[in-house]
XYZ file of N, CA and C in Angstrom:
231
model
N 79.209 77.941 106.872
C 78.349 77.122 107.688
C 77.221 76.574 106.827
N 76.734 75.428 107.170
C 75.655 74.790 106.428
C 74.336 74.945 107.165
N 73.271 75.074 106.394
C 71.938 75.201 106.943
C 70.989 74.408 106.059
N 70.032 73.741 106.673
C 69.042 72.984 105.921
C 67.849 73.875 105.626
N 67.455 73.915 104.379
C 66.310 74.732 103.981
C 65.047 74.174 104.629
N 64.269 75.034 105.310
C 63.062 74.550 105.977
C 61.969 74.101 105.008
N 62.047 74.535 103.755
C 61.001 74.192 102.792
C 61.373 72.974 101.946
N 62.513 73.030 101.254
C 62.873 71.933 100.344
C 63.801 70.904 100.994
N 64.286 71.192 102.209
C 65.110 70.287 103.016
C 66.497 70.000 102.434
N 66.941 70.803 101.481
C 68.290 70.642 100.939
C 69.281 71.395 101.815
N 70.462 70.825 102.002
C 71.503 71.476 102.791
C 72.180 72.522 101.910
N 72.256 73.742 102.414
C 72.843 74.854 101.663
C 73.991 75.453 102.462
N 74.995 75.943 101.763
C 76.097 76.645 102.406
C 75.665 78.089 102.609
N 75.670 78.551 103.849
C 75.209 79.898 104.180
C 76.400 80.749 104.595
N 76.568 81.884 103.920
C 77.586 82.852 104.324
C 76.910 84.213 104.446
N 77.682 85.260 104.634
C 77.105 86.597 104.823
C 76.315 87.097 103.615
N 76.608 86.558 102.444
C 75.956 87.032 101.219
C 74.719 86.220 100.843
N 74.515 85.064 101.471
C 73.402 84.185 101.129
C 72.275 84.347 102.149
N 71.110 84.718 101.663
C 69.962 84.889 102.556
C 68.853 83.891 102.241
N 68.807 83.427 100.999
C 67.730 82.534 100.593
C 68.264 81.259 99.954
N 67.435 80.251 99.941
C 67.766 78.985 99.289
C 67.794 79.222 97.778
N 68.876 78.842 97.101
C 68.938 79.059 95.660
C 67.955 78.198 94.879
N 67.445 77.149 95.478
C 66.509 76.265 94.782
C 65.060 76.713 94.897
N 64.628 77.124 96.113
C 63.214 77.469 96.294
C 62.976 78.901 96.783
N 64.043 79.672 97.016
C 63.989 81.083 97.412
C 63.415 81.321 98.811
N 63.409 80.317 99.663
C 62.962 80.461 101.038
C 64.083 81.071 101.868
N 63.740 81.955 102.808
C 64.742 82.543 103.699
C 65.344 81.428 104.555
N 66.671 81.307 104.539
C 67.357 80.224 105.233
C 67.596 80.491 106.715
N 67.785 81.723 107.085
C 68.136 82.056 108.472
C 66.884 82.300 109.300
N 66.466 81.265 110.004
C 65.294 81.369 110.868
C 65.756 81.452 112.312
N 65.117 82.301 113.089
C 65.474 82.433 114.509
C 65.352 81.102 115.240
N 64.338 80.320 114.924
C 64.134 79.059 115.640
C 65.279 78.073 115.417
N 66.088 78.277 114.391
C 67.222 77.398 114.113
C 68.525 77.930 114.700
N 68.502 79.107 115.293
C 69.713 79.762 115.801
C 69.907 79.473 117.290
N 71.154 79.279 117.692
C 71.456 79.007 119.104
C 71.219 80.233 119.985
N 71.151 81.406 119.417
C 70.971 82.631 120.195
C 69.502 82.969 120.444
N 68.617 82.148 119.928
C 67.177 82.369 120.096
C 66.631 81.414 121.153
N 65.939 81.953 122.146
C 65.329 81.142 123.192
C 63.860 80.920 122.837
N 63.538 79.714 122.417
C 62.188 79.395 121.966
C 61.170 79.520 123.097
N 61.573 79.186 124.313
C 60.641 79.207 125.454
C 60.038 80.583 125.693
N 60.833 81.635 125.518
C 60.346 82.991 125.778
C 60.316 83.859 124.517
N 60.586 83.259 123.356
C 60.603 83.967 122.063
C 61.497 85.199 122.116
N 62.740 84.990 122.535
C 63.665 86.099 122.745
C 64.998 85.829 122.050
N 65.505 86.833 121.337
C 66.805 86.731 120.681
C 67.866 87.402 121.551
N 68.876 86.635 121.919
C 69.954 87.170 122.751
C 70.882 88.073 121.950
N 70.917 87.918 120.639
C 71.793 88.722 119.794
C 71.302 90.166 119.679
N 70.020 90.342 119.380
C 69.463 91.693 119.239
C 68.830 92.184 120.541
N 68.814 91.305 121.553
C 68.329 91.639 122.881
C 66.888 92.146 122.871
N 66.033 91.398 122.180
C 64.618 91.750 122.154
C 63.777 90.532 121.784
N 62.492 90.583 122.122
C 61.614 89.472 121.747
C 61.394 89.434 120.234
N 61.261 88.238 119.712
C 60.961 88.035 118.293
C 59.647 87.280 118.212
N 58.707 87.798 117.466
C 57.411 87.164 117.298
C 57.584 85.725 116.800
N 56.806 84.813 117.335
C 56.910 83.395 116.981
C 56.712 83.170 115.490
N 55.779 83.881 114.878
C 55.556 83.753 113.439
C 56.769 84.175 112.637
N 57.384 85.280 113.031
C 58.576 85.772 112.346
C 59.765 84.835 112.586
N 59.841 84.255 113.769
C 60.933 83.339 114.088
C 60.866 82.072 113.240
N 59.658 81.622 112.940
C 59.466 80.413 112.140
C 59.424 80.677 110.642
N 58.848 81.794 110.241
C 58.675 82.125 108.826
C 59.165 83.549 108.553
N 60.478 83.749 108.533
C 61.015 85.104 108.335
C 60.763 85.631 106.926
N 60.690 86.950 106.839
C 60.565 87.621 105.545
C 61.907 88.278 105.228
N 61.992 88.938 104.094
C 63.231 89.615 103.722
C 63.567 90.767 104.667
N 62.581 91.271 105.402
C 62.830 92.372 106.329
C 63.031 91.912 107.775
N 63.016 90.608 108.018
C 63.216 90.081 109.372
C 64.657 90.259 109.825
N 64.842 90.400 111.132
C 66.188 90.551 111.696
C 67.087 89.368 111.358
N 66.542 88.171 111.358
C 67.355 86.973 111.142
C 67.876 86.839 109.717
N 67.179 87.412 108.745
C 67.534 87.216 107.341
C 68.977 87.605 107.043
N 69.449 88.696 107.573
C 70.825 89.140 107.325
C 71.642 89.258 108.613
N 71.282 88.482 109.634
C 71.976 88.528 110.916
C 73.425 88.060 110.743
N 74.370 88.896 111.110
C 75.791 88.563 110.953
C 76.256 87.510 111.949
N 75.564 87.380 113.069
C 75.972 86.435 114.101
C 75.048 85.221 114.179
N 74.336 84.958 113.100
C 73.456 83.796 113.033
C 74.276 82.521 113.139
N 73.871 81.629 114.046
C 74.575 80.366 114.246
C 73.543 79.246 114.306
N 73.443 78.446 113.257
C 72.473 77.348 113.288
C 72.779 76.379 114.426
N 71.756 75.864 115.052
C 71.931 75.001 116.218
C 72.738 73.740 115.904
N 72.737 73.272 114.684
C 73.500 72.088 114.321
C 74.999 72.314 114.273
N 75.449 73.577 114.181
C 76.882 73.859 114.069
C 77.478 74.440 115.337
N 76.696 74.489 116.407
C 77.180 75.087 117.651
C 78.121 74.175 118.405
């Protein structure tokens, strides 16, 4: 699946082994870009819990979205 890097805007191929953009090292899997995340209530349907808005927009290496196996970017749904 392809995902656009939120920082450098380059399209990257994302698989289970890729967590960051190879060009700028930004985490590619953001909750706000996933179809399973409800922005209105800041809730992830995959992990069945609320996700902080800051973490949803700017994930770290320890965020749930970084290595989420069921991450689905909204553009590929």
